[in-house]
Amino acid sequence: MNETQNTSIPDPANDKPMTGQNEFDKPSSGPAKPKAMQLTPEAMAKGLGWFSIALGVAELLAPKATAQATGVNYGKNLLQAYGVREIATGIGLLTSKDPQPWLWGRVAGDALDLATLAADLVSNSHKRRNTAMAMIAVMGVTALDVWAAETARREAARTAQPPRDYSDRVGMALPPDEMRGKAREAMQSAQDLQTPSALKPYTLH
């Protein structure tokens, strides 16, 4: 290779060739950083809807297994009734344009579950640990439901506000004919905008 074709210049600081390309010009290396996921009210409603349907189907079709897995002692009929409620709420969340009523419905269902578990905690003394664990899990789900319902309410209130009307705004305080020449008059009257007398061109009188 001809030496005149090599444009790299040795760097005396680190003995690395300098090619004229700095670090900002180089493409970034390494794995690309994933974009931050935005959890919208619609996405939260859809997720909670599928969760309700899955839990409801389990309670309706396999009440005994669900009771053993969760540690509750509702009884078959009551657990299946709660399963129907969960399925109806899930379908409402997945199909409704406004998820707010269904999200608050989930909060009400969570309150009913906690009341039932509290009664079970008193009556079912030999499985209190399982019932207490189930209550903690329902409390966590309740907090998520309240957060989702409140977020959906705020988003609906924000989007319901009418857009600002600027149709009555004008760029000039007066009609164009009245504004013509105003800027020149203002500049002529302002002393700080005038050329100092010492800098004005010399004229013979």
mmCIF file of C-alpha atoms in Angstrom:
data_model
loop_
_atom_site.group_PDB
_atom_site.id
_atom_site.type_symbol
_atom_site.label_atom_id
_atom_site.label_comp_id
_atom_site.label_asym_id
_atom_site.label_seq_id
_atom_site.Cartn_x
_atom_site.Cartn_y
_atom_site.Cartn_z
ATOM 1 C CA MET A 1 0.000 0.000 0.000
ATOM 2 C CA ASN A 2 1.235 3.474 -0.809
ATOM 3 C CA GLU A 3 2.142 5.424 2.317
ATOM 4 C CA THR A 4 0.393 8.521 1.016
ATOM 5 C CA GLN A 5 -2.901 6.609 0.991
ATOM 6 C CA ASN A 6 -2.755 5.892 4.759
ATOM 7 C CA THR A 7 -4.488 8.827 6.450
ATOM 8 C CA SER A 8 -4.093 7.552 10.030
ATOM 9 C CA ILE A 9 -1.908 9.703 12.309
ATOM 10 C CA PRO A 10 -0.202 8.164 15.365
ATOM 11 C CA ASP A 11 -1.410 9.574 18.641
ATOM 12 C CA PRO A 12 1.546 10.316 20.923
ATOM 13 C CA ALA A 13 -0.639 10.042 24.012
ATOM 14 C CA ASN A 14 -1.671 6.416 23.607
ATOM 15 C CA ASP A 15 0.111 5.247 20.484
ATOM 16 C CA LYS A 16 -3.236 4.619 18.804
ATOM 17 C CA PRO A 17 -3.830 5.805 15.269
ATOM 18 C CA MET A 18 -5.958 8.916 14.927
ATOM 19 C CA THR A 19 -8.303 8.615 11.987
ATOM 20 C CA GLY A 20 -10.091 11.954 12.433
ATOM 21 C CA GLN A 21 -13.208 10.192 13.744
ATOM 22 C CA ASN A 22 -14.141 10.950 17.333
ATOM 23 C CA GLU A 23 -16.282 8.881 19.690
ATOM 24 C CA PHE A 24 -19.398 10.853 18.876
ATOM 25 C CA ASP A 25 -19.143 9.920 15.190
ATOM 26 C CA LYS A 26 -18.850 6.213 15.876
ATOM 27 C CA PRO A 27 -22.013 4.127 15.870
ATOM 28 C CA SER A 28 -22.892 2.886 19.333
ATOM 29 C CA SER A 29 -21.782 -0.634 19.992
ATOM 30 C CA GLY A 30 -23.271 -3.185 22.309
ATOM 31 C CA PRO A 31 -26.839 -4.388 22.725
ATOM 32 C CA ALA A 32 -29.579 -1.899 22.001
ATOM 33 C CA LYS A 33 -31.423 -0.659 25.065
ATOM 34 C CA PRO A 34 -35.100 -1.707 25.099
ATOM 35 C CA LYS A 35 -37.598 1.091 24.983
ATOM 36 C CA ALA A 36 -39.531 1.783 28.193
ATOM 37 C CA MET A 37 -42.926 0.119 28.179
ATOM 38 C CA GLN A 38 -45.818 2.469 28.640
ATOM 39 C CA LEU A 39 -48.609 0.931 30.692
ATOM 40 C CA THR A 40 -51.755 2.605 29.434
ATOM 41 C CA PRO A 41 -55.189 2.308 31.124
ATOM 42 C CA GLU A 42 -56.353 0.251 28.150
ATOM 43 C CA ALA A 43 -53.459 -2.183 28.558
ATOM 44 C CA MET A 44 -54.112 -2.486 32.307
ATOM 45 C CA ALA A 45 -57.807 -3.154 31.672
ATOM 46 C CA LYS A 46 -57.032 -5.832 29.102
ATOM 47 C CA GLY A 47 -54.544 -7.545 31.404
ATOM 48 C CA LEU A 48 -56.932 -7.520 34.344
ATOM 49 C CA GLY A 49 -59.688 -8.768 32.034
ATOM 50 C CA TRP A 50 -57.732 -11.839 31.005
ATOM 51 C CA PHE A 51 -56.714 -12.402 34.642
ATOM 52 C CA SER A 52 -60.378 -12.300 35.711
ATOM 53 C CA ILE A 53 -61.410 -14.769 33.028
ATOM 54 C CA ALA A 54 -58.605 -17.200 33.892
ATOM 55 C CA LEU A 55 -59.409 -17.048 37.619
ATOM 56 C CA GLY A 56 -63.136 -17.314 36.983
ATOM 57 C CA VAL A 57 -62.784 -20.360 34.727
ATOM 58 C CA ALA A 58 -60.635 -22.074 37.381
ATOM 59 C CA GLU A 59 -63.170 -21.300 40.123
ATOM 60 C CA LEU A 60 -66.119 -22.406 37.965
ATOM 61 C CA LEU A 61 -64.728 -25.608 36.483
ATOM 62 C CA ALA A 62 -62.375 -26.753 39.251
ATOM 63 C CA PRO A 63 -63.654 -25.284 42.524
ATOM 64 C CA LYS A 64 -62.151 -27.980 44.728
ATOM 65 C CA ALA A 65 -58.685 -27.711 43.181
ATOM 66 C CA THR A 66 -58.837 -23.916 43.309
ATOM 67 C CA ALA A 67 -59.826 -24.002 46.976
ATOM 68 C CA GLN A 68 -56.930 -26.345 47.779
ATOM 69 C CA ALA A 69 -54.455 -24.225 45.783
ATOM 70 C CA THR A 70 -55.512 -20.935 47.345
ATOM 71 C CA GLY A 71 -56.227 -22.266 50.808
ATOM 72 C CA VAL A 72 -59.750 -20.875 50.982
ATOM 73 C CA ASN A 73 -62.801 -22.707 52.262
ATOM 74 C CA TYR A 74 -65.620 -21.002 50.418
ATOM 75 C CA GLY A 75 -67.609 -24.090 49.517
ATOM 76 C CA LYS A 76 -68.210 -25.317 45.972
ATOM 77 C CA ASN A 77 -71.325 -23.311 45.143
ATOM 78 C CA LEU A 78 -70.011 -20.011 46.488
ATOM 79 C CA LEU A 79 -66.665 -20.432 44.740
ATOM 80 C CA GLN A 80 -68.407 -21.179 41.433
ATOM 81 C CA ALA A 81 -70.618 -18.109 41.891
ATOM 82 C CA TYR A 82 -67.506 -16.004 42.403
ATOM 83 C CA GLY A 83 -66.088 -17.614 39.262
ATOM 84 C CA VAL A 84 -69.102 -16.482 37.217
ATOM 85 C CA ARG A 85 -68.610 -12.972 38.619
ATOM 86 C CA GLU A 86 -64.953 -12.975 37.595
ATOM 87 C CA ILE A 87 -65.754 -14.172 34.064
ATOM 88 C CA ALA A 88 -68.454 -11.520 33.606
ATOM 89 C CA THR A 89 -66.086 -8.813 34.839
ATOM 90 C CA GLY A 90 -63.311 -10.040 32.559
ATOM 91 C CA ILE A 91 -65.571 -10.040 29.495
ATOM 92 C CA GLY A 92 -66.704 -6.526 30.383
ATOM 93 C CA LEU A 93 -63.114 -5.314 30.655
ATOM 94 C CA LEU A 94 -62.169 -6.845 27.301
ATOM 95 C CA THR A 95 -65.203 -5.638 25.348
ATOM 96 C CA SER A 96 -66.226 -2.311 26.892
ATOM 97 C CA LYS A 97 -64.925 0.994 25.513
ATOM 98 C CA ASP A 98 -65.014 2.490 29.016
ATOM 99 C CA PRO A 99 -63.260 0.149 31.486
ATOM 100 C CA GLN A 100 -63.944 2.316 34.535
ATOM 101 C CA PRO A 101 -67.210 0.663 35.702
ATOM 102 C CA TRP A 102 -65.702 -2.799 35.315
ATOM 103 C CA LEU A 103 -62.500 -1.839 37.109
ATOM 104 C CA TRP A 104 -64.466 -0.449 40.048
ATOM 105 C CA GLY A 105 -66.552 -3.630 39.837
ATOM 106 C CA ARG A 106 -63.359 -5.602 40.360
ATOM 107 C CA VAL A 107 -62.599 -3.457 43.418
ATOM 108 C CA ALA A 108 -66.055 -4.252 44.817
ATOM 109 C CA GLY A 109 -65.483 -7.953 44.127
ATOM 110 C CA ASP A 110 -62.142 -7.761 45.925
ATOM 111 C CA ALA A 111 -63.889 -6.258 48.949
ATOM 112 C CA LEU A 112 -66.377 -9.147 48.878
ATOM 113 C CA ASP A 113 -63.531 -11.661 48.665
ATOM 114 C CA LEU A 114 -61.766 -10.052 51.633
ATOM 115 C CA ALA A 115 -64.976 -10.123 53.685
ATOM 116 C CA THR A 116 -65.477 -13.805 52.857
ATOM 117 C CA LEU A 117 -61.865 -14.605 53.714
ATOM 118 C CA ALA A 118 -62.165 -12.707 56.997
ATOM 119 C CA ALA A 119 -65.201 -14.804 57.929
ATOM 120 C CA ASP A 120 -63.303 -17.945 56.893
ATOM 121 C CA LEU A 121 -60.338 -16.836 59.007
ATOM 122 C CA VAL A 122 -62.532 -16.812 62.099
ATOM 123 C CA SER A 123 -64.448 -20.030 61.457
ATOM 124 C CA ASN A 124 -61.688 -22.166 59.925
ATOM 125 C CA SER A 125 -59.174 -22.143 62.749
ATOM 126 C CA HIS A 126 -57.061 -25.082 61.537
ATOM 127 C CA LYS A 127 -56.253 -23.385 58.208
ATOM 128 C CA ARG A 128 -55.746 -19.836 59.355
ATOM 129 C CA ARG A 129 -52.274 -19.623 57.857
ATOM 130 C CA ASN A 130 -53.562 -20.507 54.375
ATOM 131 C CA THR A 131 -56.457 -18.077 54.720
ATOM 132 C CA ALA A 132 -54.138 -15.304 55.871
ATOM 133 C CA MET A 133 -51.868 -15.891 52.882
ATOM 134 C CA ALA A 134 -54.901 -15.755 50.579
ATOM 135 C CA MET A 135 -55.970 -12.460 52.181
ATOM 136 C CA ILE A 136 -52.530 -10.941 51.573
ATOM 137 C CA ALA A 137 -52.684 -11.996 47.929
ATOM 138 C CA VAL A 138 -56.167 -10.512 47.495
ATOM 139 C CA MET A 139 -55.004 -7.273 49.143
ATOM 140 C CA GLY A 140 -52.229 -7.004 46.567
ATOM 141 C CA VAL A 141 -54.688 -7.553 43.717
ATOM 142 C CA THR A 142 -57.035 -4.996 45.299
ATOM 143 C CA ALA A 143 -54.293 -2.378 45.365
ATOM 144 C CA LEU A 144 -53.612 -3.033 41.669
ATOM 145 C CA ASP A 145 -57.318 -2.791 40.818
ATOM 146 C CA VAL A 146 -57.714 0.510 42.703
ATOM 147 C CA TRP A 147 -54.651 1.940 40.975
ATOM 148 C CA ALA A 148 -55.919 0.869 37.541
ATOM 149 C CA ALA A 149 -59.421 2.258 38.191
ATOM 150 C CA GLU A 150 -58.077 5.576 39.469
ATOM 151 C CA THR A 151 -55.663 5.872 36.533
ATOM 152 C CA ALA A 152 -58.497 5.205 34.078
ATOM 153 C CA ARG A 153 -60.651 7.840 35.817
ATOM 154 C CA ARG A 154 -57.932 10.484 35.576
ATOM 155 C CA GLU A 155 -57.258 9.666 31.930
ATOM 156 C CA ALA A 156 -60.964 9.912 31.092
ATOM 157 C CA ALA A 157 -61.222 13.268 32.893
ATOM 158 C CA ARG A 158 -58.186 14.579 31.020
ATOM 159 C CA THR A 159 -59.473 13.557 27.589
ATOM 160 C CA ALA A 160 -62.980 14.873 28.350
ATOM 161 C CA GLN A 161 -61.711 18.458 28.618
ATOM 162 C CA PRO A 162 -62.561 20.471 25.462
ATOM 163 C CA PRO A 163 -59.608 21.753 23.446
ATOM 164 C CA ARG A 164 -58.603 25.384 23.950
ATOM 165 C CA ASP A 165 -60.229 27.827 21.528
ATOM 166 C CA TYR A 166 -57.791 30.362 20.092
ATOM 167 C CA SER A 167 -60.039 31.479 17.223
ATOM 168 C CA ASP A 168 -60.485 34.938 18.789
ATOM 169 C CA ARG A 169 -56.739 35.552 19.081
ATOM 170 C CA VAL A 170 -55.109 38.062 16.710
ATOM 171 C CA GLY A 171 -51.475 38.916 16.241
ATOM 172 C CA MET A 172 -51.925 42.719 16.456
ATOM 173 C CA ALA A 173 -53.662 44.773 19.092
ATOM 174 C CA LEU A 174 -55.121 47.174 16.457
ATOM 175 C CA PRO A 175 -56.214 46.865 12.816
ATOM 176 C CA PRO A 176 -53.364 46.847 10.271
ATOM 177 C CA ASP A 177 -54.031 50.444 9.074
ATOM 178 C CA GLU A 178 -53.771 51.765 12.624
ATOM 179 C CA MET A 179 -50.650 49.719 13.392
ATOM 180 C CA ARG A 180 -48.761 50.837 10.278
ATOM 181 C CA GLY A 181 -45.816 53.066 11.237
ATOM 182 C CA LYS A 182 -46.160 52.454 14.978
ATOM 183 C CA ALA A 183 -42.881 50.551 15.174
ATOM 184 C CA ARG A 184 -40.981 53.321 13.371
ATOM 185 C CA GLU A 185 -42.438 55.944 15.669
ATOM 186 C CA ALA A 186 -41.529 53.898 18.734
ATOM 187 C CA MET A 187 -37.925 53.478 17.567
ATOM 188 C CA GLN A 188 -37.565 57.180 16.791
ATOM 189 C CA SER A 189 -38.846 58.178 20.213
ATOM 190 C CA ALA A 190 -36.648 55.690 22.119
ATOM 191 C CA GLN A 191 -33.327 57.373 22.957
ATOM 192 C CA ASP A 192 -31.554 54.091 23.674
ATOM 193 C CA LEU A 193 -32.281 52.969 20.106
ATOM 194 C CA GLN A 194 -30.853 56.126 18.534
ATOM 195 C CA THR A 195 -27.301 56.402 17.282
ATOM 196 C CA PRO A 196 -25.163 58.400 19.757
ATOM 197 C CA SER A 197 -24.278 61.833 18.515
ATOM 198 C CA ALA A 198 -20.558 61.007 18.695
ATOM 199 C CA LEU A 199 -21.094 58.134 16.235
ATOM 200 C CA LYS A 200 -23.233 60.044 13.790
ATOM 201 C CA PRO A 201 -21.551 61.016 10.491
ATOM 202 C CA TYR A 202 -19.937 64.424 10.499
ATOM 203 C CA THR A 203 -21.733 66.974 8.361
ATOM 204 C CA LEU A 204 -20.699 70.500 7.440
ATOM 205 C CA HIS A 205 -23.053 73.276 8.401
#
